[in-house]
Short mmCIF file of C-alpha atoms and ligand atoms in Angstrom, two decimals:
data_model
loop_
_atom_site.label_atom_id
_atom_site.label_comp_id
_atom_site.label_asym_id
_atom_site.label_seq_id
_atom_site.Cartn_x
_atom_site.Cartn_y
_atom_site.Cartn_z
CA UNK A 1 0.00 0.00 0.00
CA UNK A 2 1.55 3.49 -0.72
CA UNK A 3 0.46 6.59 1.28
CA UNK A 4 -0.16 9.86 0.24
CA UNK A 5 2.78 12.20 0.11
CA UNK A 6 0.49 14.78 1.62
CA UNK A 7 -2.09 13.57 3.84
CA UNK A 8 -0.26 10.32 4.26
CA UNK A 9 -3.84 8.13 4.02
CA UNK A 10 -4.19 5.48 2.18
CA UNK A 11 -3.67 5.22 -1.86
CA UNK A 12 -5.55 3.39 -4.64
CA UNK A 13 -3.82 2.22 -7.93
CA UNK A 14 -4.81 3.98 -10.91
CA UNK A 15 -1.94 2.26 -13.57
CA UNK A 16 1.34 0.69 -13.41
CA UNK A 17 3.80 0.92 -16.38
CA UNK A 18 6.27 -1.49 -14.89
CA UNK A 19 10.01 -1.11 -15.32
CA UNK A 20 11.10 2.21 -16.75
CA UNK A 21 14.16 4.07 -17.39
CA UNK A 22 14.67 7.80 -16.58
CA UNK A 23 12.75 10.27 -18.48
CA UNK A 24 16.05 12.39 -19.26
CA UNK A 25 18.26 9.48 -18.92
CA UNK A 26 19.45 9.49 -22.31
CA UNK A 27 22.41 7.35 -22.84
CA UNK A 28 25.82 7.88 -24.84
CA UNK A 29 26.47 4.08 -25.56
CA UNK A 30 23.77 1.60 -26.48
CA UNK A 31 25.46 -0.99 -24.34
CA UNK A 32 25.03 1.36 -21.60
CA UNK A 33 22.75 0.31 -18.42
CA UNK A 34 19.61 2.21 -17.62
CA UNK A 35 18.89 3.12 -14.58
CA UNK A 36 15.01 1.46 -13.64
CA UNK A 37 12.40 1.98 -11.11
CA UNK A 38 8.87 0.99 -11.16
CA UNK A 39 6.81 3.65 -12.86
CA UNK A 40 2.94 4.07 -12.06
CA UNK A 41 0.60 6.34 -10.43
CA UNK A 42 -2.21 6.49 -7.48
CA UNK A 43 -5.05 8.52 -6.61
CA UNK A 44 -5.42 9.69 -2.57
CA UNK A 45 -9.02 9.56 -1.82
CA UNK A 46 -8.76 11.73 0.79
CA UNK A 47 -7.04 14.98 -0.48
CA UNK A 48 -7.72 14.25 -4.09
CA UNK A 49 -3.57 14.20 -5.01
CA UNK A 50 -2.31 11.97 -7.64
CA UNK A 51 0.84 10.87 -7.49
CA UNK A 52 3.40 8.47 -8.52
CA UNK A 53 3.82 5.06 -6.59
CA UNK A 54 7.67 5.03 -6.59
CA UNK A 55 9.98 7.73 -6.89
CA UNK A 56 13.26 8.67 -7.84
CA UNK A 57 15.96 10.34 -5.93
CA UNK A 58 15.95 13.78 -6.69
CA UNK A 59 20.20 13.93 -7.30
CA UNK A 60 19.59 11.21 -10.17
CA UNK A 61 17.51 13.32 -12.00
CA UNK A 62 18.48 16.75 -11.63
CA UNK A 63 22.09 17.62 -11.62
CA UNK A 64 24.76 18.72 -13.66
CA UNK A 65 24.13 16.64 -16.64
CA UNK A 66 20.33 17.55 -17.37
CA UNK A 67 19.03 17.05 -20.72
CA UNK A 68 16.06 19.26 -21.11
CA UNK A 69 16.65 22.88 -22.15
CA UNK A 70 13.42 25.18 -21.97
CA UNK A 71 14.67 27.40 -24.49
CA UNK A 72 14.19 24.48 -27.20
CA UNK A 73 10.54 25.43 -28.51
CA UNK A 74 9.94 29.29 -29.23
CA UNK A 75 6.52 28.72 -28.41
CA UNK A 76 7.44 28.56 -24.78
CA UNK A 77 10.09 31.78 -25.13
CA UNK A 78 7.06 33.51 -26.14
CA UNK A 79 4.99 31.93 -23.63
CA UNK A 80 7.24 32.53 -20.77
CA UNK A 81 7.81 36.03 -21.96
CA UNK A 82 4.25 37.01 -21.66
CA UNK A 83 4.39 35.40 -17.96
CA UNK A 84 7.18 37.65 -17.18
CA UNK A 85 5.20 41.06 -18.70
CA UNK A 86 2.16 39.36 -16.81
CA UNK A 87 4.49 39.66 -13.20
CA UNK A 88 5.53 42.83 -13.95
CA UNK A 89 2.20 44.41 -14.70
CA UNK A 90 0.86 42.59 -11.21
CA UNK A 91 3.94 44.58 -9.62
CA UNK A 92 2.97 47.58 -10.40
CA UNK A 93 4.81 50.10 -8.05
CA UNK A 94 5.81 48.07 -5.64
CA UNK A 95 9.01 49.36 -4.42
CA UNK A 96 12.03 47.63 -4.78
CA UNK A 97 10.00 44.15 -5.57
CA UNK A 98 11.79 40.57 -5.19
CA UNK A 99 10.90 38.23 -7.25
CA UNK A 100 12.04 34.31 -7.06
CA UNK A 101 11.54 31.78 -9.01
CA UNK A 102 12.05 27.72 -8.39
CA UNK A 103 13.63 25.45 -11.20
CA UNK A 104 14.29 28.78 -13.75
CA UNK A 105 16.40 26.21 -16.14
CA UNK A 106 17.83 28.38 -18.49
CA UNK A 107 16.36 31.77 -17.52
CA UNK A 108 13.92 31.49 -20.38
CA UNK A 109 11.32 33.52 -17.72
CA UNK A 110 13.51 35.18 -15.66
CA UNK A 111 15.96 36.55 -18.26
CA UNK A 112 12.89 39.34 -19.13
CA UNK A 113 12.57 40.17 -15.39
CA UNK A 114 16.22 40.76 -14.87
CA UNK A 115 16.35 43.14 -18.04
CA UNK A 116 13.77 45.24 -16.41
CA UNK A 117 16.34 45.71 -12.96
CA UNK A 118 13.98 43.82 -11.15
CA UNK A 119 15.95 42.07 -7.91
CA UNK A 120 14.76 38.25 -8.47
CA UNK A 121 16.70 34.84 -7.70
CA UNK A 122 16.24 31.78 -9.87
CA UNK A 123 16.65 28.56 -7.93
CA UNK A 124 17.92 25.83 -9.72
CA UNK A 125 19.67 22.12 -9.29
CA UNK A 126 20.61 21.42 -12.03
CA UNK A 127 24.19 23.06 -12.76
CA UNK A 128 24.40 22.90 -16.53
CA UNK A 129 20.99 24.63 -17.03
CA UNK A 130 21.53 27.35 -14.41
CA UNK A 131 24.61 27.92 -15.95
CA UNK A 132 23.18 28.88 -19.34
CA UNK A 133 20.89 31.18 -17.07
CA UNK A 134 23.69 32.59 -15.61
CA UNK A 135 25.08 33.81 -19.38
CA UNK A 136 21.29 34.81 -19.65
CA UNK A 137 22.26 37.52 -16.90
CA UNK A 138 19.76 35.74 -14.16
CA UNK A 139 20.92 35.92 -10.49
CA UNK A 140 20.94 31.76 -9.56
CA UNK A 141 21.42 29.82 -6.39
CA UNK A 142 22.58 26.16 -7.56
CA UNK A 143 20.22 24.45 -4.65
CA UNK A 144 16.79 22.26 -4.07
CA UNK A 145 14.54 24.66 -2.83
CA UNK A 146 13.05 24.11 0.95
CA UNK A 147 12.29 25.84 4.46
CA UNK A 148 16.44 25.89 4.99
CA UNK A 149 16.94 27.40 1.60
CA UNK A 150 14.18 29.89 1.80
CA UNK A 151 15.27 31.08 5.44
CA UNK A 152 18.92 31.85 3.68
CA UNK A 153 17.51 33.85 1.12
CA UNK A 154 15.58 35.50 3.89
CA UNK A 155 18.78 36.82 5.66
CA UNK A 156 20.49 38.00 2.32
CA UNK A 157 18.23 39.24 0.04
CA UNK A 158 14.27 39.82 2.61
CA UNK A 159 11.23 38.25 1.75
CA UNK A 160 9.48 37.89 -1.95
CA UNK A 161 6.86 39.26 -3.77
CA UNK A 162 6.48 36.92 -6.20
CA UNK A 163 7.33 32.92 -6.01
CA UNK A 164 6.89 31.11 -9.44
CA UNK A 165 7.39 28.17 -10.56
CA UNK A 166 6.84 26.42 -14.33
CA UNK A 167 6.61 22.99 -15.09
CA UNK A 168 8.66 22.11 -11.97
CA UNK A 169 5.57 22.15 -8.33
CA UNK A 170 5.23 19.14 -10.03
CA UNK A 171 8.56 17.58 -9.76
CA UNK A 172 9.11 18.20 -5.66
CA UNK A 173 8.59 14.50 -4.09
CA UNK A 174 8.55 16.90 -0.53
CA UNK A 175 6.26 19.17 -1.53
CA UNK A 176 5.43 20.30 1.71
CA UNK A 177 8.78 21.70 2.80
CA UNK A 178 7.96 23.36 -0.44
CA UNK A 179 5.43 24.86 0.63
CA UNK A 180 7.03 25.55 4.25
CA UNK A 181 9.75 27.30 2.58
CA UNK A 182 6.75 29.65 1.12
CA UNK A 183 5.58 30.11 4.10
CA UNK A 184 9.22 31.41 5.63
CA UNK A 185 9.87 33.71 2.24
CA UNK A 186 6.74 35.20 0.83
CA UNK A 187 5.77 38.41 2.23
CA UNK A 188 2.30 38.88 3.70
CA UNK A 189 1.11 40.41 0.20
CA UNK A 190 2.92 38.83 -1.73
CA UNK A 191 1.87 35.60 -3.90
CA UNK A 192 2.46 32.48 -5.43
CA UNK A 193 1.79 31.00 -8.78
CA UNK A 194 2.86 27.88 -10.60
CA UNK A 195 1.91 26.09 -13.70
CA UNK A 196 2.00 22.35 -14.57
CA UNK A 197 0.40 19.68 -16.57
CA UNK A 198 -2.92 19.66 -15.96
CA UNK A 199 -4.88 15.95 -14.28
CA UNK A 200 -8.02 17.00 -15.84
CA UNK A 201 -6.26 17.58 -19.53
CA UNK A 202 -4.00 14.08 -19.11
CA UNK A 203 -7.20 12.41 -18.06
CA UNK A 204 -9.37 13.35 -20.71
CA UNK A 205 -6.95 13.00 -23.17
CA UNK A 206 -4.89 9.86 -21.95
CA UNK A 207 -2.19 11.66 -22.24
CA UNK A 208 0.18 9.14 -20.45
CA UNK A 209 3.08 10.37 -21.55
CA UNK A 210 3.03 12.87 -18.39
CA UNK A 211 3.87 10.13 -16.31
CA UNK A 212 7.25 9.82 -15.66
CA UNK A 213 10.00 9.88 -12.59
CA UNK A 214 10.27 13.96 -12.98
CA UNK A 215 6.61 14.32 -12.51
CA UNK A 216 5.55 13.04 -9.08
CA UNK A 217 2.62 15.06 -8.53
CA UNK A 218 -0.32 15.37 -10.95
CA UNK A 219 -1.83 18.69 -9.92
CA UNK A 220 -5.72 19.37 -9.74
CA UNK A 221 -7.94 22.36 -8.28
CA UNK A 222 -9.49 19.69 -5.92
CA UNK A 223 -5.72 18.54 -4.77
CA UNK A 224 -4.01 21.61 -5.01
CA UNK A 225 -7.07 23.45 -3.00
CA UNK A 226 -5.99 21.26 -0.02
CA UNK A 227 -2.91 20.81 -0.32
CA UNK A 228 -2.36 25.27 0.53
CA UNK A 229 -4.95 24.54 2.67
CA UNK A 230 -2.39 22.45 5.31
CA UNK A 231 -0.20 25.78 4.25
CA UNK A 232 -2.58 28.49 5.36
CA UNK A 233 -1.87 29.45 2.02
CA UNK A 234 -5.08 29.91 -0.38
CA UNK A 235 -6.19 29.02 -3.55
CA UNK A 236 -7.30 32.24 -5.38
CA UNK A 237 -7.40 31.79 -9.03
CA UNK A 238 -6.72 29.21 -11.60
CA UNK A 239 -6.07 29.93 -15.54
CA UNK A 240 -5.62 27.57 -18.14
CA UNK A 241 -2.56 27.18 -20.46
CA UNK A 242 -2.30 26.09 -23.93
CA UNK A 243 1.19 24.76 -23.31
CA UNK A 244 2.91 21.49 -22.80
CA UNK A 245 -0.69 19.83 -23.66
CA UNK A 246 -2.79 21.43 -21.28
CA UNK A 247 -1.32 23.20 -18.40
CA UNK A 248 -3.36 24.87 -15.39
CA UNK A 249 -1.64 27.86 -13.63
CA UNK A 250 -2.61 28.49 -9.88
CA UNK A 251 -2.22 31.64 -7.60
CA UNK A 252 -2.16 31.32 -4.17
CA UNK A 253 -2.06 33.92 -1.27
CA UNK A 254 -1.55 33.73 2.55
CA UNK A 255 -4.81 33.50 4.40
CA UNK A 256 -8.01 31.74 4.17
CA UNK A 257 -9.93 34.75 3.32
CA UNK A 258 -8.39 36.66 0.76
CA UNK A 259 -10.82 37.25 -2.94
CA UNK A 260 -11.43 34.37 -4.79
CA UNK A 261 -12.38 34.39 -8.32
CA UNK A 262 -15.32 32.68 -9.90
CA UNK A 263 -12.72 30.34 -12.04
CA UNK A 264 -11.63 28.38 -8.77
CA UNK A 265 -15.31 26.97 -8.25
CA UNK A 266 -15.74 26.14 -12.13
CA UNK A 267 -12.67 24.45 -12.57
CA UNK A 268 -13.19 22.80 -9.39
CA UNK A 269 -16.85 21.58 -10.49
CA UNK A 270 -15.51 20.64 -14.09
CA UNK A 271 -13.22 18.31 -11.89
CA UNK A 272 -16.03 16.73 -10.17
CA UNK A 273 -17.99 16.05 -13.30
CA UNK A 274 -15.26 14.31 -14.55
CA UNK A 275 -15.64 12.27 -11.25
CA UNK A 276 -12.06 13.07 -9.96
CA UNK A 277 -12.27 13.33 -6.60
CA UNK A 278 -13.33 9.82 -6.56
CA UNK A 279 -11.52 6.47 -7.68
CA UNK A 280 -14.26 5.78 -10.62
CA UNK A 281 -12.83 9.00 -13.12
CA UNK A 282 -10.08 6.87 -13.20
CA UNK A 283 -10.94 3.43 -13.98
CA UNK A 284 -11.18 3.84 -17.73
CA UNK A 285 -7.94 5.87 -18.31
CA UNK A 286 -5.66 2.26 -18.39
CA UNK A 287 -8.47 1.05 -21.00
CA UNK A 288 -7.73 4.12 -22.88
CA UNK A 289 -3.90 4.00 -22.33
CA UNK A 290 -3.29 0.69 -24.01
CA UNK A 291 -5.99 1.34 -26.80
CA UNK A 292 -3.41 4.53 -27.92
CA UNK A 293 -0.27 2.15 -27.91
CA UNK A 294 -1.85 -0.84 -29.43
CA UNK A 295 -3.19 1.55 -32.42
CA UNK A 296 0.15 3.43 -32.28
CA UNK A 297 2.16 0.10 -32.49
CA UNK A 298 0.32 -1.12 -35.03
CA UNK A 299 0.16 2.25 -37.84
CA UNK A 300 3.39 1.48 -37.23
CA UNK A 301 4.27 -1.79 -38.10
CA UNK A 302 1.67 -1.46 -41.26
CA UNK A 303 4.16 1.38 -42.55
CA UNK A 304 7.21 -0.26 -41.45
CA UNK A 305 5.50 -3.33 -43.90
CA UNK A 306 4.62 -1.53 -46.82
CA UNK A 307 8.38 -0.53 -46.91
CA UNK A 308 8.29 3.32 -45.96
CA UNK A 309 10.02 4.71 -43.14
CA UNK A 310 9.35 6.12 -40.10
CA UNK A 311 11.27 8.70 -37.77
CA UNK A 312 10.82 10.71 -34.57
CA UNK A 313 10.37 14.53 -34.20
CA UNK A 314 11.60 15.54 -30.78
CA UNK A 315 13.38 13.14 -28.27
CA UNK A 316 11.09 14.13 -25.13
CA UNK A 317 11.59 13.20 -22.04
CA UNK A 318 7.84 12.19 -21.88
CA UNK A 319 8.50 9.84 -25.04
CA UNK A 320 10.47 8.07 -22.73
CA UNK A 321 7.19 6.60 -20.81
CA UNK A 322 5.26 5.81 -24.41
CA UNK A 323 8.24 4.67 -26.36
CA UNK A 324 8.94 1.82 -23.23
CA UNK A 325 5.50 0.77 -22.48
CA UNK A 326 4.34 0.09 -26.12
CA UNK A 327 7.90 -1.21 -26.71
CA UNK A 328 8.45 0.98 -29.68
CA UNK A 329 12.55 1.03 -30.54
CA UNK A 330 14.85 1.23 -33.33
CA UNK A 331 12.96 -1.57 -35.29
CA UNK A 332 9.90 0.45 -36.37
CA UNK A 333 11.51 4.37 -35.51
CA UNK A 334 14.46 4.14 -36.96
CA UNK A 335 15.69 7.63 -35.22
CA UNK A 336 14.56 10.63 -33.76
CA UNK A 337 15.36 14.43 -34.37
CA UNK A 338 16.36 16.92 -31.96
CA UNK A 339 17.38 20.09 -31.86
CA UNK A 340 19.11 20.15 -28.36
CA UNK A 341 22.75 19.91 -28.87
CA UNK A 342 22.89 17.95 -26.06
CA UNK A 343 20.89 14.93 -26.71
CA UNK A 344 22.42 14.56 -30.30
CA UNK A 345 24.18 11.58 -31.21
CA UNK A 346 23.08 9.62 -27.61
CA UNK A 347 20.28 7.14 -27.46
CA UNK A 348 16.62 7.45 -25.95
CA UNK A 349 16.74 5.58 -22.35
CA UNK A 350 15.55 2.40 -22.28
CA UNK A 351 14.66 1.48 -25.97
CA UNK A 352 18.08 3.07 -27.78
CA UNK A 353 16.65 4.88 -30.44
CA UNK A 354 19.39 6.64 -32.07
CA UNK A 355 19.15 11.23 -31.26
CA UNK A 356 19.97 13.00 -35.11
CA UNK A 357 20.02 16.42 -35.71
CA UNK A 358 17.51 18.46 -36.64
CA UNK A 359 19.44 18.89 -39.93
CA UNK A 360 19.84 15.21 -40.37
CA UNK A 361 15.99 15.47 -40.52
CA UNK A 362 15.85 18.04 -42.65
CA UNK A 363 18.32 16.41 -45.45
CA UNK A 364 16.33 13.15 -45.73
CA UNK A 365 12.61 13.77 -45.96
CA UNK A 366 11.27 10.54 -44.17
CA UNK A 367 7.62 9.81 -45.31
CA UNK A 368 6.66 9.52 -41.81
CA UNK A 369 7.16 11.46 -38.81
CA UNK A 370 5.87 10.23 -35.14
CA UNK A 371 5.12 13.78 -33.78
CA UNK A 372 7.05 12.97 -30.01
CA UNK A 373 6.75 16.26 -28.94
CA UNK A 374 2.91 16.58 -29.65
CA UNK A 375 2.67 19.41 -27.04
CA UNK A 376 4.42 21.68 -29.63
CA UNK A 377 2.01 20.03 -32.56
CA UNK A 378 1.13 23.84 -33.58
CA UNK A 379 4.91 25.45 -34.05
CA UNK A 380 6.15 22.31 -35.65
CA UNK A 381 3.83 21.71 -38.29
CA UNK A 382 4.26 25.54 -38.95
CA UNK A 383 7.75 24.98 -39.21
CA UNK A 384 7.44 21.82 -41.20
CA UNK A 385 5.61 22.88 -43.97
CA UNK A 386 7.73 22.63 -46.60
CA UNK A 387 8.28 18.68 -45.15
CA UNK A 388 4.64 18.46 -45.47
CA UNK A 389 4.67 20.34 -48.81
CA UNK A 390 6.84 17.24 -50.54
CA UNK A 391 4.36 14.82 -49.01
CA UNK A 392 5.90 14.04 -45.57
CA UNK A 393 3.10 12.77 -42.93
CA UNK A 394 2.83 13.43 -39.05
CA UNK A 395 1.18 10.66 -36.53
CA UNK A 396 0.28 11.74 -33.42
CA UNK A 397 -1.66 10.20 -31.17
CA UNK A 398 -3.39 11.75 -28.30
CA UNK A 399 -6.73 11.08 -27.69
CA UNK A 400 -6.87 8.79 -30.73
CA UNK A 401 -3.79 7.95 -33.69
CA UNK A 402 -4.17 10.05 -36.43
CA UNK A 403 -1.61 10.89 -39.91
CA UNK A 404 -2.01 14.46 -40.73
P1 JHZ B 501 9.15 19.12 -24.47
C1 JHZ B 501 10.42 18.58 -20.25
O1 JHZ B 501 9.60 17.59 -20.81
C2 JHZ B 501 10.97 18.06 -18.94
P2 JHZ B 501 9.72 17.20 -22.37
C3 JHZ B 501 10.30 18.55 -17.73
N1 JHZ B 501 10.21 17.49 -16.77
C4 JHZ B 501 8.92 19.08 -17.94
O2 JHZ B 501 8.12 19.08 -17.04
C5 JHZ B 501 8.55 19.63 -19.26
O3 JHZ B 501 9.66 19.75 -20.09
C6 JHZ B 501 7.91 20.95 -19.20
C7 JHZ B 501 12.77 19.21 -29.11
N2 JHZ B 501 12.23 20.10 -30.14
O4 JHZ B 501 9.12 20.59 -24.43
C8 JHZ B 501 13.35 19.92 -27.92
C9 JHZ B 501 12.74 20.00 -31.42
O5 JHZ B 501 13.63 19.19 -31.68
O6 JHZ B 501 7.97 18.46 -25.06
C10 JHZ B 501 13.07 18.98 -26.79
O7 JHZ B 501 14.11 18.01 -26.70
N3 JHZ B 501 12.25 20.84 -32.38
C11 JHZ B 501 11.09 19.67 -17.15
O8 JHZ B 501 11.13 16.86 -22.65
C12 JHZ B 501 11.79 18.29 -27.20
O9 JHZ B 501 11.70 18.40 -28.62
C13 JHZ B 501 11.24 21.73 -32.12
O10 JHZ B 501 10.82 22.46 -33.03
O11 JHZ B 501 8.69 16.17 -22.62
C14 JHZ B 501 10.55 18.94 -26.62
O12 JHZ B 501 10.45 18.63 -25.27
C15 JHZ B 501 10.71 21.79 -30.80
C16 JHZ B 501 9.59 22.75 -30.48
C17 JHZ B 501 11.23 20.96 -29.83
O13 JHZ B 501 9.36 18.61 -23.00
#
């Protein structure tokens, strides 16, 4: 039985995946071993939160050899652009505001915040990504963020306006010395917001490709309502994203009795319609799961048979979870395109599909393309026109497989 990271009740199984390599853990030989761990996900009946069964050590996946660069899509630049204009209009004329943000990566947020001479602090692990924020011109503390951390940047730099976080709430097994470093380094006024993948968009869509070591938590109104709750923290809004698949940013505040807009209840009763704050809104996903790779798997193979070729776009670290599970390797992909210098010329974990560069892609028109990175389905075909002009075909495959 696993309990709840949060409320530490009891847990009910929603899938299991099995053995899985690393997300990230992209390997430079293909005799090389992958590291494994058991990869599936429960649902806490009690505060709503689910979560993976078994995780990960943090140091194993985020250090100084981390694979995933945010400034790869320029969907997300502009994205993350617009959340930086969005922080500084909420500043206003707050004097001499301080804003920090956990897991900044390369600066792609933060980088527009420090050109405005805005004191701020990006918080990062992982030492080769908050390097490149560092040339970015982003003020970065190489740590995990938690109640010690946040009581150091207390004594050096005061408490924060802001606390952000993208794409990375998500990724903090201890979540609630998260949320007690919060507590020590926002100021009374101040507030929080984070984005992630949203439960309600990966449910909907069986979007299991979410699911991997990085992402322990799989964020909701309903869990992340309690969860600030334990916090005395508050949720006060929630706003969707059209990134990553289907995102869901939440603001919190300090206090239980600070404004709450209208969008909180909504999102929160869309939730229970979809019957997520009980056990049954989960019991078809699995059914739904293996329909996608056994459809997948087998466009594939009928290609594969009628002699054309087939090749990735985007060596994701969700691609990881589908490429294992369905068991889709070098037989019927026979490589994928990237266009982060580091992943090029390694090998996907676990099923050792060879990483090309995006020019490799570009020189040898494949007839098929398995669209990896779906989440940037919109900037890629847009890019990819011309591929698509000459008669080159996309699959993707969330909710259902389709060639486009
Ligand atoms: P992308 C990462 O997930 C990891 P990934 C992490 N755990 C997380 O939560 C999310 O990000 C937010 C390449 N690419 O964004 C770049 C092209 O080659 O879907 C990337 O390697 N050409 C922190 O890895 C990959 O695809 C392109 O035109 O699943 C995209 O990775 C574009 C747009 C991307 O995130």
């Amino acid at each position: 039985m696993v309990t709840c990271r949060i409320c530490r009740q009891a847990t009910q199984e929603v899938i299991t995946f099995g053995p899985m390599p690393l997300a990230n853990g992209f390997v430079q030989r293909v005799n090389g071993n992958d590291y494994v761990f058991n990869l599936g996900v429960v649902f806490c009946p009690s505060c709503f939160m689910v979560q993976l069964t078994e995780t990960v050590p943090a140091d194993k996946m985020f250090n100084d050899h981390y694979h995933f660069m945010s400034s790869t899509s320029q969907g997300m630049a502009v994205h993350f652009e617009g959340n930086a204009k969005e922080i500084i209009e909420r500043l206003g004329d707050k004097p001499d505001p301080f804003v920090v943000e956990l897991g900044c990566n390369d600066g792609i947020m933060l980088k527009h915040i420090a050109v405005h001479g805005i004191r701020h602090l990006g918080i990062e692990p992982s030492g080769n990504v908050a390097d490149l924020a560092q040339k970015n011109n982003v003020r970065v503390l190489k740590e995990f963020f938690n109640q010690k951390t946040a009581a150091q940047i207390v004594k050096k730099d005061g408490q924060a306006d802001v606390i952000c976080g993208s794409n990375v709430f998500c990724h903090i097994e201890d979540i609630n010395s998260v949320f007690a470093g919060i507590d020590v380094l926002l100021k009374e006024d101040g507030y929080v917001y984070f984005e992630d993948p949203y439960l309600m968009d990966i449910v909907k869509k069986s979007s299991f490709d979410q699911i991997y070591d990085e992402h322990v938590f799989y964020y909701s109104g309903l869990s992340v309502r309690e969860l600030a709750k334990r916090h005395n923290l508050q949720l006060v809004d929630m706003v969707t994203q059209d990134v990553h698949g289907g995102s869901m940013r939440y603001y919190l505040k300090k206090g239980q009795s600070n404004p709450v807009n209208p969008r909180v209840e909504q999102c929160i009763a869309q939730e229970k319609a979809l019957k997520l704050d009980q056990m049954t809104g989960y019991v078809a996903f699995k059914d739904n799961v293996n329909k996608v790779c056994k459809d997948l798997k087998k466009v594939l193979q009928d290609i594969k048979q009628v002699g054309h070729r087939v090749v990735g776009y985007g060596a994701t670290s969700k691609s990881t979870t589908l490429l294992n599970y369905a068991k889709i390797g070098p037989a019927l992909v026979d490589y994928i395109s990237d266009n982060t210098p580091y992943k090029i010329n390694k090998f996907t974990p676990g099923m050792h599909i060879p990483i090309k560069s995006y020019e490799a892609f570009l020189k040898d028109q494949p007839a098929y393309t398995l669209l990896l990175a779906w989440n940037h389905r919109r900037e890629i075909l847009e890019k990819e026109k011309e591929y698509r002009r000459k008669g080159g075909k996309f699959i993707t495959f969330f909710p259902a497989v389709t060639i486009e």
